[in-house]
């Protein structure tokens, strides 16, 4: 048995006096899996992502990513975890508009201490493999939403993360651009990248993941092959 990429055990998290955001969530994701976390607004999806990224800690339970107990990391350790072990893609891209596309992509590697020449080389490779190398010298504001999300994916992959986390990656895109980004995530997974996509979009779950975990009121209510998700079960 290889070490799972993600192991959540009995994770609970509650903010202030609100209802629990997560209740006794246990989940194992193998290396190389692509998993969608599907659920309505407020169901606990972002809380789950934040715990995996080390942006937050559970009240009880354990969070292990790539063999590392993320719930036990201090601030510095959590920052290093995010820099080296996870890549994150967001709904609104979170690119720096003052920098060129190439400099956005290079940034995580530079922060991790990679030399300029090597970082430039890696960024150029990624931009080419993602089909956006012709935009390397422009600023992200000049690009379409779909192109910007490709840049964000390149940036997320820069430090060769064990785990790619995507939070509603198609939420701000039109249908065609959304399908493009979804196809890109599927391709990355086919190459071995472990991917967790948080979404309330059933079509996205079906098109780029093989397994879907449904979450409601902070609990996992369903864990099924994504192809078994019938469109009419959307809710
Ligand atoms: P989702 O991502 O599925 O929309 P969230 O994980 O953001 O759900 O939220 C789950 C629950 O936790 C909600 O009731 C939300 O209001 C609450 N919550 C999330 N983040 C915070 C926070 N920083 N402070 C207080 N309550 C929060």
Short mmCIF file of C-alpha atoms and ligand atoms in Angstrom, two decimals:
data_model
loop_
_atom_site.label_atom_id
_atom_site.label_comp_id
_atom_site.label_asym_id
_atom_site.label_seq_id
_atom_site.Cartn_x
_atom_site.Cartn_y
_atom_site.Cartn_z
CA UNK A 1 0.00 0.00 0.00
CA UNK A 2 1.39 3.39 -0.95
CA UNK A 3 0.80 6.40 1.29
CA UNK A 4 -2.45 8.13 0.34
CA UNK A 5 -2.16 11.66 -1.02
CA UNK A 6 -4.87 12.86 1.36
CA UNK A 7 -6.03 11.33 4.59
CA UNK A 8 -8.65 13.13 6.64
CA UNK A 9 -9.68 11.42 9.86
CA UNK A 10 -12.71 12.52 11.82
CA UNK A 11 -12.18 16.16 10.93
CA UNK A 12 -14.48 18.70 12.54
CA UNK A 13 -14.35 22.49 12.24
CA UNK A 14 -16.70 25.09 13.55
CA UNK A 15 -16.41 28.86 13.28
CA UNK A 16 -17.46 30.89 16.27
CA UNK A 17 -21.08 30.24 17.17
CA UNK A 18 -22.17 29.05 13.73
CA UNK A 19 -23.18 25.52 12.86
CA UNK A 20 -20.23 23.16 12.32
CA UNK A 21 -18.65 23.77 8.89
CA UNK A 22 -17.36 20.18 8.88
CA UNK A 23 -18.58 17.30 11.03
CA UNK A 24 -16.49 14.16 11.50
CA UNK A 25 -15.27 14.09 7.92
CA UNK A 26 -13.06 11.16 6.97
CA UNK A 27 -11.72 10.90 3.45
CA UNK A 28 -8.86 9.14 1.72
CA UNK A 29 -7.61 10.20 -1.72
CA UNK A 30 -5.00 8.09 -3.46
CA UNK A 31 -2.09 9.50 -5.36
CA UNK A 32 -3.12 10.05 -8.97
CA UNK A 33 -6.85 10.36 -8.28
CA UNK A 34 -9.00 13.24 -9.52
CA UNK A 35 -11.77 13.94 -7.02
CA UNK A 36 -14.57 16.47 -7.16
CA UNK A 37 -15.99 17.82 -3.94
CA UNK A 38 -19.52 18.78 -4.83
CA UNK A 39 -22.00 20.59 -2.64
CA UNK A 40 -24.17 23.68 -2.32
CA UNK A 41 -22.95 26.99 -1.02
CA UNK A 42 -22.18 26.86 2.70
CA UNK A 43 -21.78 23.08 2.80
CA UNK A 44 -18.13 23.17 3.92
CA UNK A 45 -16.20 22.84 0.64
CA UNK A 46 -13.94 25.85 1.15
CA UNK A 47 -13.33 24.84 4.73
CA UNK A 48 -12.12 21.47 3.46
CA UNK A 49 -9.80 23.09 0.91
CA UNK A 50 -8.42 25.49 3.49
CA UNK A 51 -7.59 22.59 5.78
CA UNK A 52 -5.80 20.74 2.97
CA UNK A 53 -3.84 23.88 2.09
CA UNK A 54 -2.88 24.52 5.70
CA UNK A 55 -4.75 27.81 5.70
CA UNK A 56 -6.86 26.64 8.61
CA UNK A 57 -6.78 23.92 11.24
CA UNK A 58 -9.45 21.49 12.37
CA UNK A 59 -10.85 21.69 15.89
CA UNK A 60 -10.55 17.91 16.09
CA UNK A 61 -9.28 15.22 13.76
CA UNK A 62 -6.19 14.92 11.58
CA UNK A 63 -5.29 16.19 8.10
CA UNK A 64 -2.44 14.42 6.32
CA UNK A 65 -1.25 15.44 2.83
CA UNK A 66 1.55 13.55 1.09
CA UNK A 67 2.47 11.97 4.40
CA UNK A 68 2.65 15.28 6.29
CA UNK A 69 0.37 16.14 9.20
CA UNK A 70 -0.82 19.53 7.96
CA UNK A 71 -2.91 20.13 11.09
CA UNK A 72 0.28 20.10 13.15
CA UNK A 73 2.22 22.63 11.06
CA UNK A 74 3.02 26.07 12.42
CA UNK A 75 2.71 29.20 10.33
CA UNK A 76 6.05 28.77 8.58
CA UNK A 77 5.53 25.08 8.00
CA UNK A 78 2.08 25.75 6.55
CA UNK A 79 3.50 28.41 4.23
CA UNK A 80 6.14 25.96 3.02
CA UNK A 81 3.45 23.30 2.58
CA UNK A 82 1.49 25.65 0.31
CA UNK A 83 4.60 26.64 -1.59
CA UNK A 84 6.05 23.19 -2.13
CA UNK A 85 3.35 20.57 -1.86
CA UNK A 86 0.12 22.10 -3.12
CA UNK A 87 -0.78 24.19 -6.14
CA UNK A 88 -3.95 26.23 -5.94
CA UNK A 89 -6.28 27.48 -8.67
CA UNK A 90 -9.07 29.90 -7.81
CA UNK A 91 -12.33 31.01 -9.38
CA UNK A 92 -11.03 34.52 -10.05
CA UNK A 93 -7.48 33.47 -11.05
CA UNK A 94 -5.70 35.64 -8.42
CA UNK A 95 -3.02 36.68 -10.90
CA UNK A 96 -0.92 39.80 -10.35
CA UNK A 97 -1.86 42.24 -13.09
CA UNK A 98 1.31 44.33 -12.64
CA UNK A 99 3.43 41.37 -13.70
CA UNK A 100 3.65 39.72 -17.09
CA UNK A 101 2.23 36.24 -17.57
CA UNK A 102 5.75 34.77 -17.46
CA UNK A 103 6.59 36.61 -14.24
CA UNK A 104 3.35 35.45 -12.60
CA UNK A 105 4.24 31.86 -13.43
CA UNK A 106 7.86 32.20 -12.30
CA UNK A 107 6.97 33.78 -8.96
CA UNK A 108 6.33 30.64 -6.83
CA UNK A 109 9.64 29.14 -7.92
CA UNK A 110 11.52 32.35 -7.19
CA UNK A 111 9.92 32.47 -3.74
CA UNK A 112 11.04 28.88 -3.23
CA UNK A 113 14.61 29.89 -4.05
CA UNK A 114 14.95 28.52 -7.59
CA UNK A 115 17.50 30.41 -9.69
CA UNK A 116 16.24 32.82 -12.32
CA UNK A 117 17.48 30.87 -15.34
CA UNK A 118 16.03 27.57 -14.17
CA UNK A 119 12.73 29.19 -13.17
CA UNK A 120 12.47 30.93 -16.55
CA UNK A 121 13.13 27.65 -18.29
CA UNK A 122 10.49 25.80 -16.30
CA UNK A 123 7.94 28.61 -16.81
CA UNK A 124 8.58 28.62 -20.56
CA UNK A 125 8.06 24.85 -20.68
CA UNK A 126 4.80 25.09 -18.75
CA UNK A 127 3.47 27.97 -20.82
CA UNK A 128 4.25 26.03 -23.97
CA UNK A 129 2.68 22.80 -22.74
CA UNK A 130 -0.44 24.72 -21.71
CA UNK A 131 -0.60 26.47 -25.09
CA UNK A 132 -0.15 30.01 -23.80
CA UNK A 133 3.50 30.68 -24.55
CA UNK A 134 2.62 33.38 -27.07
CA UNK A 135 1.22 35.43 -24.19
CA UNK A 136 4.31 35.19 -21.98
CA UNK A 137 5.21 38.88 -22.25
CA UNK A 138 1.75 40.38 -21.87
CA UNK A 139 -0.06 41.24 -18.67
CA UNK A 140 -2.89 38.93 -17.58
CA UNK A 141 -5.46 41.73 -17.86
CA UNK A 142 -5.15 41.52 -21.65
CA UNK A 143 -6.16 37.85 -21.73
CA UNK A 144 -9.53 36.13 -21.84
CA UNK A 145 -10.82 34.39 -18.72
CA UNK A 146 -9.94 30.96 -20.07
CA UNK A 147 -6.41 32.07 -20.92
CA UNK A 148 -6.01 33.62 -17.48
CA UNK A 149 -7.05 30.38 -15.86
CA UNK A 150 -4.45 28.54 -17.95
CA UNK A 151 -1.84 30.97 -16.62
CA UNK A 152 -3.08 30.31 -13.09
CA UNK A 153 -2.77 26.57 -13.66
CA UNK A 154 0.79 27.05 -14.97
CA UNK A 155 1.63 29.04 -11.84
CA UNK A 156 0.07 26.37 -9.63
CA UNK A 157 2.21 23.68 -11.29
CA UNK A 158 5.45 25.65 -11.14
CA UNK A 159 6.81 23.96 -8.02
CA UNK A 160 5.64 20.49 -9.11
CA UNK A 161 3.01 20.14 -6.37
CA UNK A 162 2.00 16.71 -5.17
CA UNK A 163 -1.57 17.97 -5.01
CA UNK A 164 -3.45 20.41 -7.23
CA UNK A 165 -6.42 22.07 -5.53
CA UNK A 166 -8.94 23.94 -7.63
CA UNK A 167 -11.70 26.06 -6.11
CA UNK A 168 -14.54 26.60 -8.61
CA UNK A 169 -11.99 26.88 -11.44
CA UNK A 170 -14.67 27.38 -14.10
CA UNK A 171 -17.00 29.51 -11.99
CA UNK A 172 -16.04 32.78 -13.71
CA UNK A 173 -15.79 31.36 -17.24
CA UNK A 174 -18.23 31.02 -20.13
CA UNK A 175 -19.19 27.51 -21.17
CA UNK A 176 -16.51 27.08 -23.85
CA UNK A 177 -13.70 28.40 -21.65
CA UNK A 178 -14.99 26.29 -18.77
CA UNK A 179 -14.83 23.17 -20.93
CA UNK A 180 -11.32 24.10 -21.97
CA UNK A 181 -10.11 24.41 -18.36
CA UNK A 182 -11.96 21.27 -17.41
CA UNK A 183 -10.21 19.41 -20.25
CA UNK A 184 -6.90 20.77 -19.07
CA UNK A 185 -7.47 19.44 -15.55
CA UNK A 186 -8.44 16.06 -17.01
CA UNK A 187 -5.23 16.02 -19.10
CA UNK A 188 -3.09 16.85 -16.08
CA UNK A 189 -4.71 14.05 -14.13
CA UNK A 190 -4.12 11.65 -17.04
CA UNK A 191 -0.43 12.53 -16.69
CA UNK A 192 -0.55 11.51 -13.03
CA UNK A 193 -1.34 14.76 -11.23
CA UNK A 194 -3.55 14.30 -8.16
CA UNK A 195 -6.38 16.82 -8.39
CA UNK A 196 -9.13 17.93 -6.01
CA UNK A 197 -11.74 20.21 -7.54
CA UNK A 198 -14.25 21.96 -5.36
CA UNK A 199 -17.37 22.93 -7.23
CA UNK A 200 -21.11 23.05 -7.27
CA UNK A 201 -21.01 22.33 -11.00
CA UNK A 202 -22.01 18.75 -11.67
CA UNK A 203 -20.89 18.96 -15.31
CA UNK A 204 -17.38 19.92 -14.20
CA UNK A 205 -17.28 17.03 -11.75
CA UNK A 206 -18.32 14.61 -14.48
CA UNK A 207 -15.93 15.91 -17.09
CA UNK A 208 -12.64 16.11 -15.22
CA UNK A 209 -12.78 13.74 -12.26
CA UNK A 210 -13.29 10.03 -11.75
CA UNK A 211 -14.69 10.26 -8.24
CA UNK A 212 -17.14 12.65 -6.64
CA UNK A 213 -17.59 13.28 -2.96
CA UNK A 214 -20.80 15.06 -2.19
CA UNK A 215 -20.92 17.19 0.91
CA UNK A 216 -23.92 18.71 2.66
CA UNK A 217 -24.06 20.52 5.99
CA UNK A 218 -20.46 19.63 6.70
CA UNK A 219 -20.86 15.89 6.16
CA UNK A 220 -19.93 13.58 3.31
CA UNK A 221 -23.21 12.23 2.02
CA UNK A 222 -22.07 10.42 -1.11
CA UNK A 223 -18.79 9.11 -2.53
CA UNK A 224 -19.28 7.69 -6.02
CA UNK A 225 -17.60 7.34 -9.42
CA UNK A 226 -18.22 10.63 -11.22
CA UNK A 227 -19.62 8.83 -14.27
CA UNK A 228 -22.45 7.57 -12.05
CA UNK A 229 -23.60 11.11 -11.31
CA UNK A 230 -26.86 11.48 -13.15
CA UNK A 231 -27.55 15.04 -14.33
CA UNK A 232 -30.97 14.91 -12.69
CA UNK A 233 -29.37 14.36 -9.28
CA UNK A 234 -27.98 17.89 -9.44
CA UNK A 235 -29.00 19.94 -6.46
P1 LIG B 1 -18.77 26.33 0.86
O1 LIG B 1 -17.36 26.48 0.41
O2 LIG B 1 -19.35 24.98 0.56
O3 LIG B 1 -19.66 27.43 0.37
P2 LIG B 1 -17.78 27.05 3.48
O4 LIG B 1 -16.75 26.05 3.85
O5 LIG B 1 -17.31 28.37 2.99
O6 LIG B 1 -18.81 26.40 2.46
O7 LIG B 1 -18.72 27.34 4.75
C1 LIG B 1 -19.24 26.34 5.61
C2 LIG B 1 -19.87 27.03 6.80
O8 LIG B 1 -18.88 27.67 7.59
C3 LIG B 1 -20.87 28.10 6.45
O9 LIG B 1 -21.91 28.06 7.41
C4 LIG B 1 -20.07 29.38 6.56
O10 LIG B 1 -20.89 30.47 6.88
C5 LIG B 1 -19.12 29.06 7.70
N1 LIG B 1 -17.82 29.74 7.56
C6 LIG B 1 -16.88 29.50 6.62
N2 LIG B 1 -15.80 30.28 6.81
C7 LIG B 1 -16.04 31.03 7.91
C8 LIG B 1 -15.31 32.02 8.64
N3 LIG B 1 -14.07 32.38 8.26
N4 LIG B 1 -15.90 32.57 9.73
C9 LIG B 1 -17.12 32.19 10.13
N5 LIG B 1 -17.86 31.26 9.51
C10 LIG B 1 -17.34 30.68 8.40
#
